[in-house]
PDB file of C-alpha atoms and ligand atoms in Angstrom:
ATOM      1  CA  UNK A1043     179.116 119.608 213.021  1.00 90.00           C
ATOM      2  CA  UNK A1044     175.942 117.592 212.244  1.00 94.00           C
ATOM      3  CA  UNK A1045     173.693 117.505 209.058  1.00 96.00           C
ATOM      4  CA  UNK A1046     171.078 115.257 208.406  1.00 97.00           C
ATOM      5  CA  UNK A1047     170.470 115.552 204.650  1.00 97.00           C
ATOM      6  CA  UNK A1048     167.147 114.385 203.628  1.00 97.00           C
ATOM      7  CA  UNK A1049     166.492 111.841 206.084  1.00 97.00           C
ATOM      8  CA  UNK A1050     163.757 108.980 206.104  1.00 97.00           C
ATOM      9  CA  UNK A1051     162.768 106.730 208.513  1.00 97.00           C
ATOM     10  CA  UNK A1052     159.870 103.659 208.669  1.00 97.00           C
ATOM     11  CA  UNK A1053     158.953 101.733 211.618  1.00 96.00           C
ATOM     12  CA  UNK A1054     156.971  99.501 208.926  1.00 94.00           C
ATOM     13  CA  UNK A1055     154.722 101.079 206.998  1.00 94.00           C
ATOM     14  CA  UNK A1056     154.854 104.180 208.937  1.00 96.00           C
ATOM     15  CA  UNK A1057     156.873 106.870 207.879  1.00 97.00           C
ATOM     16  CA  UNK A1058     158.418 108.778 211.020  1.00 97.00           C
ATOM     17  CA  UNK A1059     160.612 110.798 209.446  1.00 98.00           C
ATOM     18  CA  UNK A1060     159.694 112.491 206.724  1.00 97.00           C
ATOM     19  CA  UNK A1061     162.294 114.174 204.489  1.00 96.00           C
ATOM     20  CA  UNK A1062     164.388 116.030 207.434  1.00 97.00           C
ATOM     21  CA  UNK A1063     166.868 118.502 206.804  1.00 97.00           C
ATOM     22  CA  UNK A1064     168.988 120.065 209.307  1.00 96.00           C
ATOM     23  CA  UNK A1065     172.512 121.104 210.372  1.00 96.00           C
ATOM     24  CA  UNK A1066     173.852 121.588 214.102  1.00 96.00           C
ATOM     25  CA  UNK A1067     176.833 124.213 214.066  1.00 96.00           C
ATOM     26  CA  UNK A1068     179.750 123.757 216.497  1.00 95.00           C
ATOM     27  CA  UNK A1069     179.325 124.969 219.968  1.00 96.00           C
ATOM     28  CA  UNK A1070     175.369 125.428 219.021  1.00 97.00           C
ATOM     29  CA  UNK A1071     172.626 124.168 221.659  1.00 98.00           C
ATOM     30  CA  UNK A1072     169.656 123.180 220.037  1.00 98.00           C
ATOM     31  CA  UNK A1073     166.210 122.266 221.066  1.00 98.00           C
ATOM     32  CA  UNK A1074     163.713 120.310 219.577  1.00 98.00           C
ATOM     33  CA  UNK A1075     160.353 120.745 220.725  1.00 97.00           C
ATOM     34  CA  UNK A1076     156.944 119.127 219.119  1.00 96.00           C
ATOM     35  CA  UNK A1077     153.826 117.320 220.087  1.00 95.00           C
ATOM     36  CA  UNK A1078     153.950 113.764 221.226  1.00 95.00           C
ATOM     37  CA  UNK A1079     154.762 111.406 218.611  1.00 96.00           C
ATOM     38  CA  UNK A1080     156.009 113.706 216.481  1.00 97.00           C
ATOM     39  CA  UNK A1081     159.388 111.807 215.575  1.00 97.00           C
ATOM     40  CA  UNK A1082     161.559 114.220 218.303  1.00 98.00           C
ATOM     41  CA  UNK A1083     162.842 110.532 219.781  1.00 97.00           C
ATOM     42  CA  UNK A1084     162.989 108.733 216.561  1.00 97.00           C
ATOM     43  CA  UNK A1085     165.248 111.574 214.900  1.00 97.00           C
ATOM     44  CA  UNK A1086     168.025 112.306 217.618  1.00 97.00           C
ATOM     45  CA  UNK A1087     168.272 108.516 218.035  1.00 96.00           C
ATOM     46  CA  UNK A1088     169.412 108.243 214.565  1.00 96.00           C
ATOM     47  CA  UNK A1089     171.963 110.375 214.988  1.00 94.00           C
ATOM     48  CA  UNK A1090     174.148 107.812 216.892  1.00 90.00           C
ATOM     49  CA  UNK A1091     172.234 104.805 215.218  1.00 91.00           C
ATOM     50  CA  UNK A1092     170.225 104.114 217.588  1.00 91.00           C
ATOM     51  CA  UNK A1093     167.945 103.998 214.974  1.00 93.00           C
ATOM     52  CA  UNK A1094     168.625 103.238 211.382  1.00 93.00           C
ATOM     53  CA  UNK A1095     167.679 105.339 208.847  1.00 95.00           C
ATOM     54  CA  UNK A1096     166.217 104.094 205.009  1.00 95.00           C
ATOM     55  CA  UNK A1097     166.981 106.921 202.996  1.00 95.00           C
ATOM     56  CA  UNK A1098     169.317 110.043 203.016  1.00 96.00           C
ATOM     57  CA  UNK A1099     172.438 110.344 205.500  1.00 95.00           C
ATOM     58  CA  UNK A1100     173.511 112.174 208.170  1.00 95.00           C
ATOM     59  CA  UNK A1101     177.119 113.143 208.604  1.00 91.00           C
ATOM     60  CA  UNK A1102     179.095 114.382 212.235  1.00 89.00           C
ATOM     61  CA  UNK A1103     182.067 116.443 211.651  1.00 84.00           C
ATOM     62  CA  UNK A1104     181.761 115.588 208.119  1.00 84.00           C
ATOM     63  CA  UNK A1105     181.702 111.684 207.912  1.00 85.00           C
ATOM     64  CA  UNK A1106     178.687 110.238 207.219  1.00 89.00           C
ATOM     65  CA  UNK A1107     177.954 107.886 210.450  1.00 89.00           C
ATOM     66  CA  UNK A1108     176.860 105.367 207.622  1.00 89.00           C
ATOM     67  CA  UNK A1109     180.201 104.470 206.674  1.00 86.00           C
ATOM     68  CA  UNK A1110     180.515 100.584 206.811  1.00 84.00           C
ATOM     69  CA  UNK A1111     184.085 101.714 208.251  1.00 85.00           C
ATOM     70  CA  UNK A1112     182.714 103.221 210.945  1.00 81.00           C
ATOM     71  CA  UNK A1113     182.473 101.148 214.764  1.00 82.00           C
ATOM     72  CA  UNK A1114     179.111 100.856 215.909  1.00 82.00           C
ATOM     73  CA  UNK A1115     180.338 100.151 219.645  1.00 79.00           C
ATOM     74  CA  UNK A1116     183.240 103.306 219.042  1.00 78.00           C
ATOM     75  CA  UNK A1117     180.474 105.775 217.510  1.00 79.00           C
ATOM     76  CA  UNK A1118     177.760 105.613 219.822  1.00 80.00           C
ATOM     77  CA  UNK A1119     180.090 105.495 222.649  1.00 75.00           C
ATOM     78  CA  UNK A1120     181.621 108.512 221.486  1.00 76.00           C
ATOM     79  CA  UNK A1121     178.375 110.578 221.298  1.00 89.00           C
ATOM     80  CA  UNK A1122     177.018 111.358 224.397  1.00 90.00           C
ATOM     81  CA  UNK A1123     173.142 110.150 224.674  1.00 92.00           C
ATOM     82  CA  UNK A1124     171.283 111.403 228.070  1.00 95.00           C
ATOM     83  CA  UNK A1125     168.157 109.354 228.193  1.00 93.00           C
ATOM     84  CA  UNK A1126     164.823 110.423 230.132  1.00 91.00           C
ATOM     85  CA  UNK A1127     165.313 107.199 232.309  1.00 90.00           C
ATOM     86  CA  UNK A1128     169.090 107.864 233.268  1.00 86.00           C
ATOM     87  CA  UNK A1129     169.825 104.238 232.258  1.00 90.00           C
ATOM     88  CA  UNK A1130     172.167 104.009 234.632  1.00 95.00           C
ATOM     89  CA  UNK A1131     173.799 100.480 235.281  1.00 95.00           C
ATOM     90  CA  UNK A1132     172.042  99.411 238.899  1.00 96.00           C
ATOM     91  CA  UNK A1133     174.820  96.995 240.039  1.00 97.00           C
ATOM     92  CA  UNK A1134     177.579  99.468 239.267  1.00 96.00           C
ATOM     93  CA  UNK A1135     178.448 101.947 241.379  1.00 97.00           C
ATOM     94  CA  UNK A1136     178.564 105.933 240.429  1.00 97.00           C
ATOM     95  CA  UNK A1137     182.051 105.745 239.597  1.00 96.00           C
ATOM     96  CA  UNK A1138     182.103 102.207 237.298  1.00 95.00           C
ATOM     97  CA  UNK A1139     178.982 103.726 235.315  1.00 96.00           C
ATOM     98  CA  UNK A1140     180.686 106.792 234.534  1.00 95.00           C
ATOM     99  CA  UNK A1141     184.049 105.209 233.462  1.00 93.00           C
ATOM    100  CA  UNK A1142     182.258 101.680 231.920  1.00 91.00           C
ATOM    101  CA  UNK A1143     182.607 102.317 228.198  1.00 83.00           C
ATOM    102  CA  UNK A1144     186.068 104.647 228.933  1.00 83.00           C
ATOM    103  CA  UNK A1145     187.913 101.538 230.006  1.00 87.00           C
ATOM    104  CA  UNK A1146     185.823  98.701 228.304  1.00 83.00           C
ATOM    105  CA  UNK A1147     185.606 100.280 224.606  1.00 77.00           C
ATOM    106  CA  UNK A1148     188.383 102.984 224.648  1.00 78.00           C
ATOM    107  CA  UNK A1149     190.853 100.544 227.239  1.00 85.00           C
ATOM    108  CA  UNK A1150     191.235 103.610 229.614  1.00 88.00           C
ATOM    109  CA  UNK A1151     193.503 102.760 232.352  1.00 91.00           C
ATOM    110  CA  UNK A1152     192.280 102.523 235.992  1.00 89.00           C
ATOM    111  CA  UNK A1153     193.922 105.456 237.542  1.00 92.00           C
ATOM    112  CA  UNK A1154     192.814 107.690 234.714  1.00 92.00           C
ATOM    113  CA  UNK A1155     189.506 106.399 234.464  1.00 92.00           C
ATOM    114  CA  UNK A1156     189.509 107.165 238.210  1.00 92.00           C
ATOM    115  CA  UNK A1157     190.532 110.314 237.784  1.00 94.00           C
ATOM    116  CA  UNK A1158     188.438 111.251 235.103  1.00 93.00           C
ATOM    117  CA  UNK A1159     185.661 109.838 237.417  1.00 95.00           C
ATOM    118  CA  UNK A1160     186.454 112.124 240.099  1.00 96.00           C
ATOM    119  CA  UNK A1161     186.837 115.563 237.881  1.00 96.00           C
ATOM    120  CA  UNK A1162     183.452 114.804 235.881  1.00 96.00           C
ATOM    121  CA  UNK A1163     181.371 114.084 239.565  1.00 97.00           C
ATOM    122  CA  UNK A1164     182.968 117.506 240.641  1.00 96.00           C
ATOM    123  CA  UNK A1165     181.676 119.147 237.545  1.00 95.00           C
ATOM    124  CA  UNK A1166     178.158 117.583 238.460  1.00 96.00           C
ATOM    125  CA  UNK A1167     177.959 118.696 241.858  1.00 96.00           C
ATOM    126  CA  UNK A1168     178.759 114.978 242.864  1.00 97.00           C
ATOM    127  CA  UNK A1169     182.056 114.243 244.079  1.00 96.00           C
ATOM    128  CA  UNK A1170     180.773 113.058 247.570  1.00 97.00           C
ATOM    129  CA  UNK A1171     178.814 110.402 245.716  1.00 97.00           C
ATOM    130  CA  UNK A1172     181.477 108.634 243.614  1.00 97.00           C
ATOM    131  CA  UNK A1173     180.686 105.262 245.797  1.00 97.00           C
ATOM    132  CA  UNK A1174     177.305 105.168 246.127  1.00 97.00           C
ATOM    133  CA  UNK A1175     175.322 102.812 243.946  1.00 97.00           C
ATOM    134  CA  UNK A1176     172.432 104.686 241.469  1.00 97.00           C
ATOM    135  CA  UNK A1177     169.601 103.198 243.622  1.00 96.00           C
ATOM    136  CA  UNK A1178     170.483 105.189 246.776  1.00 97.00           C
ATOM    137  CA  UNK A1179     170.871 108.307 244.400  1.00 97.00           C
ATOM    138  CA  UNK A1180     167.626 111.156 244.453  1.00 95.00           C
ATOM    139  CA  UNK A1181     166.302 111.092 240.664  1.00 95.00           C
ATOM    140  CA  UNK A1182     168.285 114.330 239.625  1.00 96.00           C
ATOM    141  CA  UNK A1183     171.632 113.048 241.198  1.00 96.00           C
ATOM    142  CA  UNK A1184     170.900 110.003 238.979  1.00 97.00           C
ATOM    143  CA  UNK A1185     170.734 112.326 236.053  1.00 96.00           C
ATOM    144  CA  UNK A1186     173.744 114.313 236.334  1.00 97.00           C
ATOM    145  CA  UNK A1187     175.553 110.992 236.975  1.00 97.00           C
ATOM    146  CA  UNK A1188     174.209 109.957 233.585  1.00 96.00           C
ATOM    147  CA  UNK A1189     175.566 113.661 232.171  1.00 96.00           C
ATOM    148  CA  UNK A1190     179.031 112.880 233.843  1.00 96.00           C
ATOM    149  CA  UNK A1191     178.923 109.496 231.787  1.00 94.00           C
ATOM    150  CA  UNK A1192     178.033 111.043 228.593  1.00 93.00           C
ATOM    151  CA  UNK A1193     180.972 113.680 229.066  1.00 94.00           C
ATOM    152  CA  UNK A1194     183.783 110.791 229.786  1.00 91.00           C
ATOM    153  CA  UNK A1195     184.132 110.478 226.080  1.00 81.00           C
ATOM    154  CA  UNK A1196     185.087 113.882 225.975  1.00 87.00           C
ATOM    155  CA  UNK A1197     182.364 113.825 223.080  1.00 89.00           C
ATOM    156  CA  UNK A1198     181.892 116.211 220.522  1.00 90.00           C
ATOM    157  CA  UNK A1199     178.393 116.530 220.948  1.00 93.00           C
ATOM    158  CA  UNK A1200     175.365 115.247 223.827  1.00 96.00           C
ATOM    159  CA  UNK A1201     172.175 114.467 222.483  1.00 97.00           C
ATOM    160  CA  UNK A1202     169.663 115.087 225.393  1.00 97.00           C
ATOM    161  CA  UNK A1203     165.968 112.889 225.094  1.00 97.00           C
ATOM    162  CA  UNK A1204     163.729 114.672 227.342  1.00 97.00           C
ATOM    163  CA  UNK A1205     166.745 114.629 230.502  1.00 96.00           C
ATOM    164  CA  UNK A1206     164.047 116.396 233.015  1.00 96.00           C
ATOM    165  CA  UNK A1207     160.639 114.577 232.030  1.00 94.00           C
ATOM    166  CA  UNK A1208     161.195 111.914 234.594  1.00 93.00           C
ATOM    167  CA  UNK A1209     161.665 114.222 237.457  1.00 94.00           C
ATOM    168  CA  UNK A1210     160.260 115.007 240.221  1.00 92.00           C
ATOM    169  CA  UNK A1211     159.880 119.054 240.185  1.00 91.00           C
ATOM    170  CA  UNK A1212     161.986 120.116 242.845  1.00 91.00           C
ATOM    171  CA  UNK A1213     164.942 118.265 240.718  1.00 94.00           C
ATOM    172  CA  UNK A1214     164.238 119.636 237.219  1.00 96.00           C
ATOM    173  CA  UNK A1215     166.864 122.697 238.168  1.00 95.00           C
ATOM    174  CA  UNK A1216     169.624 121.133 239.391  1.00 95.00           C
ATOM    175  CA  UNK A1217     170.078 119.098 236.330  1.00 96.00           C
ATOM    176  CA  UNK A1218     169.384 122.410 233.869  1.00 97.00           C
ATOM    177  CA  UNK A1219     171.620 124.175 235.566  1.00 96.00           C
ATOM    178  CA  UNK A1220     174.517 121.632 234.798  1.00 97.00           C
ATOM    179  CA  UNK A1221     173.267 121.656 231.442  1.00 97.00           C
ATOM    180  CA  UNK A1222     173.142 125.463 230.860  1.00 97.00           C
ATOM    181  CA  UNK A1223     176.632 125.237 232.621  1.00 97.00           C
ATOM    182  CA  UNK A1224     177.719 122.560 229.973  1.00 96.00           C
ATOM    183  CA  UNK A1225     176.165 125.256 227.185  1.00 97.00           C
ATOM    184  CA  UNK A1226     178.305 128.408 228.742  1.00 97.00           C
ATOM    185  CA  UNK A1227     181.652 126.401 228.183  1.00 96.00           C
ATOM    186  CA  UNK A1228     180.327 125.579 224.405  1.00 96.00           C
ATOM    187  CA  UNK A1229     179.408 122.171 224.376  1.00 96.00           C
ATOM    188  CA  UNK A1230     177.469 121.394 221.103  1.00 96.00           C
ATOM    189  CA  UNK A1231     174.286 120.078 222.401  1.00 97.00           C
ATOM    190  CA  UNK A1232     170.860 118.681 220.765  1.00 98.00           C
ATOM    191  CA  UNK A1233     168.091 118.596 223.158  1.00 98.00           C
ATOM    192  CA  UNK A1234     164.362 117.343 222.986  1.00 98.00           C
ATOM    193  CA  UNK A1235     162.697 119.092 225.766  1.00 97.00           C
ATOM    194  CA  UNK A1236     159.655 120.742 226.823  1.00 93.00           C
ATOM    195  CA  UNK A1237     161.396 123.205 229.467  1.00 94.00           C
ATOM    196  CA  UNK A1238     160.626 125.911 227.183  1.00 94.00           C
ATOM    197  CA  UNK A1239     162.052 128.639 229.698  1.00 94.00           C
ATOM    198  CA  UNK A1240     165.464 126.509 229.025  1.00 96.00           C
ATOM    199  CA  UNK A1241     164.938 127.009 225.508  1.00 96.00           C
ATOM    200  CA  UNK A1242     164.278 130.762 225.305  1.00 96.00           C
ATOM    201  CA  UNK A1243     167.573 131.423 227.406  1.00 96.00           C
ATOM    202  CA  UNK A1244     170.048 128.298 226.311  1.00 97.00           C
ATOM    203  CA  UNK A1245     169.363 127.285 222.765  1.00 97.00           C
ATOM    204  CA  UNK A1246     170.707 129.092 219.671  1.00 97.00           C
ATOM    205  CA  UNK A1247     168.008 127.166 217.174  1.00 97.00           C
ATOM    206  CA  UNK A1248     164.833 126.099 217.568  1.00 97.00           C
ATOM    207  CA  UNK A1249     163.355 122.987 216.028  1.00 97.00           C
ATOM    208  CA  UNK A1250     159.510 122.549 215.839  1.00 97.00           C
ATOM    209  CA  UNK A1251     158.675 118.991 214.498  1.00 97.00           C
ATOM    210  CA  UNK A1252     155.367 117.523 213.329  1.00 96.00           C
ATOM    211  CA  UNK A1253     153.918 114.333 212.090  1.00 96.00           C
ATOM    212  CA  UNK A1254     157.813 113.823 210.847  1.00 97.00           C
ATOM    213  CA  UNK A1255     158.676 117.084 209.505  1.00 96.00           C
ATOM    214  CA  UNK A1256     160.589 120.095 210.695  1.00 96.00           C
ATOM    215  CA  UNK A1257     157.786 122.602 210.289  1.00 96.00           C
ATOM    216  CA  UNK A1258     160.312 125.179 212.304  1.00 96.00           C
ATOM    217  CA  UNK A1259     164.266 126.163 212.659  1.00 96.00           C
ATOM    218  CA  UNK A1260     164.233 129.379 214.084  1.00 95.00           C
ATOM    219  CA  UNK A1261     165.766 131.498 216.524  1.00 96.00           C
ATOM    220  CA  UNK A1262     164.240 131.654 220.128  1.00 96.00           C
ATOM    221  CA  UNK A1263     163.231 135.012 219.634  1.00 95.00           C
ATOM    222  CA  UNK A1264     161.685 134.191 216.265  1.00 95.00           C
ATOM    223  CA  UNK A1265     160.300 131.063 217.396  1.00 95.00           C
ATOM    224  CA  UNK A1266     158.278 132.584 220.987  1.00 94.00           C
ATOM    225  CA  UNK A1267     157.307 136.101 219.450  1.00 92.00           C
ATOM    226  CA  UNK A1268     156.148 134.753 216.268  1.00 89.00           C
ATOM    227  CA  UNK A1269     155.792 130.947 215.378  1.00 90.00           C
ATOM    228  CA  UNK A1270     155.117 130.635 211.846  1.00 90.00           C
ATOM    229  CA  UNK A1271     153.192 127.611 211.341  1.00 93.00           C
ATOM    230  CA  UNK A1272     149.410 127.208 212.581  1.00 93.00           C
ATOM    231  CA  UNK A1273     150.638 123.836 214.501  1.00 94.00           C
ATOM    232  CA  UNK A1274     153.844 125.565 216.018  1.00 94.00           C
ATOM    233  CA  UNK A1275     151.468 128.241 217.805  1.00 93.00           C
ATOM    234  CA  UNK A1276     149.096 125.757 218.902  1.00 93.00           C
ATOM    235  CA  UNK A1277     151.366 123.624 220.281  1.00 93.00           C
ATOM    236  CA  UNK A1278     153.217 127.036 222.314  1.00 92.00           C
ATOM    237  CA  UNK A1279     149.769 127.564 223.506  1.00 90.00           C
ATOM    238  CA  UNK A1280     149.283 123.873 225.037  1.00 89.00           C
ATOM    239  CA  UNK A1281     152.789 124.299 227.128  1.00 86.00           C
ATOM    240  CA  UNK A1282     152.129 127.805 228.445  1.00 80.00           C
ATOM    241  CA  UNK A1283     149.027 126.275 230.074  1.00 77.00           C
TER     242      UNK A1283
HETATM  243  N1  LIG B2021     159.932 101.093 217.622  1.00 91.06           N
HETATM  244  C1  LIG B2021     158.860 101.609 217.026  1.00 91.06           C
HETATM  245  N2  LIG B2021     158.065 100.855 216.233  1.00 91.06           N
HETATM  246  C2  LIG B2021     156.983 101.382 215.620  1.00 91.06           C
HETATM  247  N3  LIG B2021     156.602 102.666 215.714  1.00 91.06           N
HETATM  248  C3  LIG B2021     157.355 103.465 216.485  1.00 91.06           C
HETATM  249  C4  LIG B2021     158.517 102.991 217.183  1.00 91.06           C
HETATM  250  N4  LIG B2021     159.060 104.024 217.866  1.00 91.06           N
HETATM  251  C5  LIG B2021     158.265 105.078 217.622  1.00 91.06           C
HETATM  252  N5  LIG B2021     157.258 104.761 216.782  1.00 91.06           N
HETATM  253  C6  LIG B2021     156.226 105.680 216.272  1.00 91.06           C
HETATM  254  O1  LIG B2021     156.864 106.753 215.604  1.00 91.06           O
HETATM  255  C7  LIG B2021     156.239 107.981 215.929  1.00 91.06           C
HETATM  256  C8  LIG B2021     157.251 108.950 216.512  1.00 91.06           C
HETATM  257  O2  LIG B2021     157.643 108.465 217.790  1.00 91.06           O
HETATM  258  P1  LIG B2021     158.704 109.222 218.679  1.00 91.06           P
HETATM  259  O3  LIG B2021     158.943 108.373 219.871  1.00 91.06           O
HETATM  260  O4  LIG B2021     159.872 109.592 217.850  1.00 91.06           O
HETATM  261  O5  LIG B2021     157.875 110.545 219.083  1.00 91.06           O
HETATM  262  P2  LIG B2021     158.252 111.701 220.099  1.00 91.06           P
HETATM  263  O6  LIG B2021     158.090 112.983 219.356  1.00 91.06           O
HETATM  264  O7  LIG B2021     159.559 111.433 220.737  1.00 91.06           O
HETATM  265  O8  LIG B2021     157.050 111.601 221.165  1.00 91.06           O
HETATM  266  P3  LIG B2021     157.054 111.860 222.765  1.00 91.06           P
HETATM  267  O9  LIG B2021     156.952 113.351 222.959  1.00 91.06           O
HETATM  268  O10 LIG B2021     155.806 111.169 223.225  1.00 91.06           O
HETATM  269  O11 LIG B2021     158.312 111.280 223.327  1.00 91.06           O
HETATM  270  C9  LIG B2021     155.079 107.666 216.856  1.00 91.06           C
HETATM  271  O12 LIG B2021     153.918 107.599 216.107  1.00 91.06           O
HETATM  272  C10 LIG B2021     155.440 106.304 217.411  1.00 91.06           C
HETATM  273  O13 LIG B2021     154.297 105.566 217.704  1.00 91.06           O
HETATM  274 MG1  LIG B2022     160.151 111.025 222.701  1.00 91.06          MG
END
């Protein structure tokens, strides 16, 4: 479904991503793991252009997302992003930020938008909320409100940057479970994360990353019985403790 073939990307002089190869099968959950400023951010923003990329190309369903042709507004709308910060609109309400770019980019009507609304916040655990404005929402209703907006494109693919980093503990669960739940009914999902418990039971491939690179794609099991690079073992040792 995705392949990023030989990808390169500069901030400047600095090279941040360094020659990455990769595909993302159908259906497939996969994590991305690595030390801190190791490029995790940098590549799955590029692969709704967020970011730009200088060299190589990176197709979805087979079209490169570089295709002059191709919408800007329509393609990243149509890729779910979940952000660490929710990035939820604070002057709409629940059910406006999870319909805004149904109606405003893809001219939804109302009453389906509204229903859509409705089904989505059920899915989340969050149809009593569908009212409420994002500031009187807890931290991991915020997030799964920002899940139910990625999901109202009916996307073929959610790209998850670090979705339970900004939590407060007690509210790291609620929003893996709706994201293992997402997983079970085959959602094709990329996700940076350090929740490596989520990893070893949800993802199908593993991605280490390093200064850049890919250093790993393995299976979980592979991956947590026997990392292959030097870096990848180190850095399984700093997150166990
Ligand atoms: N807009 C930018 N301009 C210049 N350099 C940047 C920019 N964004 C990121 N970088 C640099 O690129 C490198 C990779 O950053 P990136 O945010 O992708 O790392 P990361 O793996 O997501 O890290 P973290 O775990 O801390 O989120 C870092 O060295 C960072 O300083
Ligand atoms: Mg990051």
């Amino acid at each position: 479904m995705i392949e990023l073939k030989n990808v390169n990307k500069w901030y400047g002089e600095y090279h941040a991503l360094n020659d990455v190869c990769g595909r993302v099968e159908k259906g497939q959950v996969l994590v991305v793991c690595g030390p801190s400023g190791s490029g995790k951010s940098t590549m799955i923003r590029t692969l709704n252009r967020l970011e730009n990329i200088q060299k190589g190309d990176i197709t979805v369903n087979g079209a490169s997302i570089y295709d002059p042709r191709n919408d800007l507004n329509k393609l990243r709308a149509s890729i779910g992003f979940v952000f660490q910060q929710f990035n939820l609109f604070p002057h709409y309400s629940v059910r406006e930020n999870v319909t805004l770019s149904a109606r405003k980019v893809f001219r939804m009507p109302a009453r389906e938008a509204d229903e859509l609304a409705e089904s989505l916040l059920a899915k989340v655990g969050l149809a009593h909320k569908i009212d409420a404005m994002p500031a009187n929402l807890s931290g991991g209703q915020q997030q799964r409100v920002a899940i139910a907006r990625a999901l109202a494109q009916r996307p073929p693919v959610i790209l998850f940057d670090e979705p339970t980093s900004a939590l407060d503990p007690e509210m790291v669960n609620e929003v893996l479970c709706v994201m293992k739940q997402l997983a079970a009914e085959g959602m094709t999902m990329v996700v940076v994360t350090h929740e490596m418990d989520f990893a070893r039971e949800v993802a199908d491939r593993i991605w280490f990353m390093d200064a850049g690179c890919i250093l790993e794609d393995s299976t979980p099991a592979e991956f947590f019985s026997a990392p292959r690079h030097p870096r990848a073992r180190k850095f399984l040792e700093d997150v166990r403790h």
